[in-house]
Structure formats: C-alpha cells, structure tokens
C-alpha cells in the first residue's frame, strides 16, 4: 500500500495535478486479484454533499502520456537536469524508435497503442544508462511496471492453446521486435533491464483511455488519442459506475468527477468506479481490460463468438467429405455468433443490502436466453454444408471426387473447387464457389421439410461441438488451470464460455 500511496503523494507534491482531500489509493480488497483501488474517505472531504457532481482529480494536459507528448518531453531540454546532455538522450530515443518502426516485421502492424508501448520501452532502457525526464520514468517504474495486469501478452501460450484464432500475429511480432531491440541495446550499453515487456504491454493496454481532443476552438469536431492518464487510471470498472471523466473545455484538463447523488448517504468511504464502456462483447472487453465484466446493465445484450476448431470439424462428415475440408474448399469461416437476449431477470437478481450501491459488483443475474444469430450471412454459409439430396433426405447434397474430365483449362483453385459437386446443381460442370452454394441454399427454402432437416443437422453438429468444447475446458481445469497469476484471465474467459456451452442455445430462424 505504501508504494501506491506514494504515487498519489508524488503527483500532489511534484506536479500541477490537483487531488481533492480524502482521495486515496489502496490495494485491492480481492484475494484473487493483485491490483489497486481508488477511494474517497468522506470524513476528510468537506462539502461533498453540497453539489450533484464533485471534482476529485484534475490532470493538466502536460502530465498525460501519448506518443506525441512523450516525443515532445524527450525533445524538451527543460525536462532534463541542467548537467545532462539532453540532445544525446533524445537522439538515442529517436534512433531506437526508428529502429522499431523500420523493422520489416512491423510494416503492417503499427498502431497508436503499439507506438506508445515502444516509446515507453525505449525510455525504460535508456533510463538505465542516462538521466531521462522523471515525468516519464516515475510513471513507468512506479505505476506501469507494478500494475500486475493480465492480457493476451502475459498469457500468450495459453491463449494460443485455447483461443488460437484470437491471437493476432501483431502481438508476437511486437514481442519479437522488442526482444531484438533489447539485444541491440545490450550490445551497445550492456544488459537491458527492461526484460518485462509483456507486463509493460499489458499495463498500457489495460490502462489506456481514448481521450478526445478538439481540432480547433471554433469547431465541435474532435479526434481521439490513445492516452495514459496518471491517477485516474487507478479507478476500476463497474457497469453501475458512480464516477466519470470529463474535459475542461477552457484548459483541456482531464477531470475525474463523482456523482454525489449516487453515493449512499450513509457512506463513510466509497470506491471510485468508472464505466469502461459497453461490455457486451465479452471476449474483446476481457482481453482489452484484463478481466471478464461481472455485470452488464440493461438493455445491453451479451455476444460471444465460437471459432470451431479444425480438430472438431475433421470429426464431422457431410457426405464423403469432412466439415474442415468443406469449409476450406468454399472459403467459409467456421464461426458461430451467439447472443444472450437479456429480457427476463431471474428471481435472485439483487442482494437487498447492496441494491442501491452502484459499483458494488452486484451480480445482476439474467436468465440465459442464448441464441445463434446470422451475422453477415455467416450462419447461412455454415448451413450450406447440411443441404440434403433431393432423392433421399438422409443423404448429403454434396459429393467430393478426385476424378475430373477436361481440366486442362482450369486454374489450380478451380480444379479444387470442381472436385466438390452439389447433387442439386443441374449444371454438373459448374465451378462451385461460395456465392453459388448460397444460391442453391436459397432455393431449398421453398421446401419446409428440407429446410427443417438442414437446421436439424446443423443443430446436431453444434450440440456435439458444445459437448466437445465443454469437455476440453473441464479437462483444462482438472489438469490444474487455476484463476491465479497469469492464468487468471484465460481461466475466467474459459469459465464464462463454459457457462454458455452448458446453457440451451437456440437457433434463430428469423
């Protein structure tokens, strides 16, 4: 607790940041999570109940961290001690940043967050050799490198095992490029002390905020910048938030405000809680912020995406071809989108003692009304595999053959596609592409019995998948995957997914 309290005191003493009396940082009260909480001790704050909204923290723009502001600080001689050759430090900073940006592995991977990561990674390395601006190094070492955040970067092997399709190549490329930079730095200055780049990326990813910046005083137009906001980034998330951040249009200061009308009147102390944004896209929220949200307020629905693994698809046949081969031949992504329509609350919705306490992480429990939905024709594409023969409804409409006639004029791609034939296709010489398969499927909707059979076969496959996937998750838990350390995030996501798998998932026929 001393370390986190020191952060608050350092900013109050060393900077122009303004913090209201009673605001303090403490270690998380959860036994499962290493982290911090931002609190208000109301006994130390006068006049709290006199206003509807109270300003807790004010951060001037010059104490925010964006890629632009870090570059400006590094190039500002006034940010360095008088005896430091600041130009040499800045030139080294620019050299290493250029080295990263020119790396061939990063040519198509660059975005604002990645550049922010690299800026701080380079500053961290240089701070072990040179005196660099304390404004950056204090925040880097006292906050970011002590954040204990958990994202894909800190658990990449587990994510590659259970969610391989959700691990973008950019993550591995960034990590590999930072490792290369560390080697280059070591060759020039000795061993690099920035060996925890994964933890640094996780801290930055989970603490970043999108801060709007007006284009001009005469315009209402604005752009958003990926920004690290000291102190305010200690505020945790709740969909039932009691606070929010705002911008002073006259000074561009970032403000942390609390709504006094929401805080319980008998409270002596409360945690400051922000709404990080709609948490309905559960996986995206989890890997962005490092945890699965416990509750989502009405009227937001929840969304989840199943990526059917090749290992499973190979076990399921349509005619004489397995699903993996079928979907790959027609370039169909084996993805199933589901939505939880949260329109009915279960009986055990609220604990009476917590009912009026926003942000108390009350588990608002809704009935599980999960259903498969058709997103951008994705479901229709999957259904094409389950069409049946016009003569025998129990037989597949698809036939795969290696025997071809007159194939000399066909491209390699068309040769492969021509091997897959649809028995419902009157023109047997037709080159079967995905769009044509969808046309054939559309024709099937004229027959109610046949459509019912298509859905039935699809549902049979999906039920098998749910059982198979759930069994895989349960085996992971039984093998010792526990919600602790770098396993915590993956465990909570798997637990959430298994909840969906164990519920009854309907097929939306609309």
Tab-separated table of N, CA, C and O in Angstrom, residues 92 95-96 99 121-122 124-130 179-194:
chain	number	residue	atom	x	y	z
A	92	UNK	N	19.260	9.248	-29.136
A	92	UNK	CA	19.208	7.809	-28.910
A	92	UNK	C	17.764	7.314	-28.872
A	92	UNK	O	17.442	6.245	-29.390
A	95	UNK	N	16.572	7.191	-32.358
A	95	UNK	CA	17.240	6.121	-33.109
A	95	UNK	C	16.587	4.763	-32.832
A	95	UNK	O	16.316	3.994	-33.762
A	96	UNK	N	16.317	4.482	-31.565
A	96	UNK	CA	15.706	3.201	-31.222
A	96	UNK	C	14.248	3.130	-31.685
A	96	UNK	O	13.770	2.076	-32.102
A	99	UNK	N	14.396	2.405	-35.278
A	99	UNK	CA	14.798	1.009	-35.457
A	99	UNK	C	13.592	0.088	-35.375
A	99	UNK	O	13.450	-0.857	-36.159
A	121	UNK	N	9.011	1.614	-23.744
A	121	UNK	CA	10.014	0.545	-23.685
A	121	UNK	C	11.410	1.130	-23.920
A	121	UNK	O	12.372	0.793	-23.206
A	122	UNK	N	11.529	2.008	-24.899
A	122	UNK	CA	12.815	2.643	-25.201
A	122	UNK	C	13.247	3.548	-24.048
A	122	UNK	O	14.404	3.526	-23.612
A	124	UNK	N	12.465	3.245	-20.960
A	124	UNK	CA	12.866	2.376	-19.862
A	124	UNK	C	14.287	1.866	-20.022
A	124	UNK	O	15.064	1.823	-19.056
A	125	UNK	N	14.647	1.482	-21.229
A	125	UNK	CA	16.012	1.032	-21.496
A	125	UNK	C	17.019	2.164	-21.315
A	125	UNK	O	18.069	1.993	-20.688
A	126	UNK	N	16.702	3.334	-21.864
A	126	UNK	CA	17.635	4.465	-21.779
A	126	UNK	C	17.814	4.950	-20.340
A	126	UNK	O	18.894	5.439	-19.975
A	127	UNK	N	16.766	4.786	-19.511
A	127	UNK	CA	16.844	5.290	-18.133
A	127	UNK	C	17.854	4.524	-17.294
A	127	UNK	O	18.248	5.000	-16.217
A	128	UNK	N	18.282	3.365	-17.774
A	128	UNK	CA	19.292	2.598	-17.053
A	128	UNK	C	20.711	3.076	-17.379
A	128	UNK	O	21.679	2.608	-16.768
A	129	UNK	N	20.827	3.970	-18.367
A	129	UNK	CA	22.138	4.473	-18.791
A	129	UNK	C	22.215	5.986	-18.645
A	129	UNK	O	23.241	6.532	-18.222
A	130	UNK	N	21.097	6.669	-18.983
A	130	UNK	CA	21.072	8.130	-18.963
A	130	UNK	C	20.045	8.627	-17.942
A	130	UNK	O	19.160	7.888	-17.516
A	179	UNK	N	12.324	-7.868	-28.343
A	179	UNK	CA	13.445	-8.733	-27.965
A	179	UNK	C	14.685	-8.397	-28.803
A	179	UNK	O	15.809	-8.359	-28.290
A	180	UNK	N	14.481	-8.149	-30.099
A	180	UNK	CA	15.594	-7.772	-30.976
A	180	UNK	C	16.200	-6.440	-30.537
A	180	UNK	O	17.424	-6.264	-30.537
A	181	UNK	N	15.329	-5.504	-30.160
A	181	UNK	CA	15.821	-4.202	-29.705
A	181	UNK	C	16.623	-4.337	-28.417
A	181	UNK	O	17.618	-3.635	-28.209
A	182	UNK	N	16.189	-5.251	-27.537
A	182	UNK	CA	16.921	-5.482	-26.291
A	182	UNK	C	18.327	-6.000	-26.568
A	182	UNK	O	19.296	-5.610	-25.908
A	183	UNK	N	18.431	-6.879	-27.564
A	183	UNK	CA	19.746	-7.400	-27.949
A	183	UNK	C	20.629	-6.274	-28.467
A	183	UNK	O	21.810	-6.159	-28.099
A	184	UNK	N	20.050	-5.419	-29.328
A	184	UNK	CA	20.801	-4.281	-29.877
A	184	UNK	C	21.251	-3.343	-28.764
A	184	UNK	O	22.385	-2.845	-28.755
A	185	UNK	N	20.357	-3.103	-27.794
A	185	UNK	CA	20.687	-2.221	-26.675
A	185	UNK	C	21.805	-2.837	-25.825
A	185	UNK	O	22.735	-2.139	-25.407
A	186	UNK	N	21.713	-4.146	-25.588
A	186	UNK	CA	22.727	-4.835	-24.781
A	186	UNK	C	24.099	-4.754	-25.432
A	186	UNK	O	25.124	-4.553	-24.757
A	187	UNK	N	24.134	-4.907	-26.755
A	187	UNK	CA	25.408	-4.841	-27.473
A	187	UNK	C	26.044	-3.459	-27.347
A	187	UNK	O	27.264	-3.324	-27.357
A	188	UNK	N	25.217	-2.429	-27.188
A	188	UNK	CA	25.731	-1.053	-27.150
A	188	UNK	C	26.006	-0.580	-25.715
A	188	UNK	O	26.995	0.100	-25.452
A	189	UNK	N	25.106	-0.951	-24.783
A	189	UNK	CA	25.205	-0.391	-23.440
A	189	UNK	C	25.304	-1.430	-22.315
A	189	UNK	O	25.365	-1.057	-21.147
A	190	UNK	N	25.262	-2.695	-22.651
A	190	UNK	CA	25.255	-3.706	-21.599
A	190	UNK	C	23.850	-4.263	-21.404
A	190	UNK	O	22.902	-3.834	-22.074
A	191	UNK	N	23.688	-5.228	-20.509
A	191	UNK	CA	22.404	-5.924	-20.338
A	191	UNK	C	21.222	-4.973	-20.132
A	191	UNK	O	21.299	-4.038	-19.329
A	192	UNK	N	20.147	-5.246	-20.871
A	192	UNK	CA	18.923	-4.458	-20.726
A	192	UNK	C	18.174	-4.907	-19.478
A	192	UNK	O	18.084	-6.093	-19.187
A	193	UNK	N	17.647	-3.929	-18.731
A	193	UNK	CA	16.846	-4.253	-17.549
A	193	UNK	C	15.350	-4.281	-17.849
A	193	UNK	O	14.551	-4.604	-16.974
A	194	UNK	N	14.997	-3.940	-19.085
A	194	UNK	CA	13.580	-3.983	-19.478
A	194	UNK	C	13.246	-5.374	-20.005
A	194	UNK	O	12.979	-5.580	-21.186
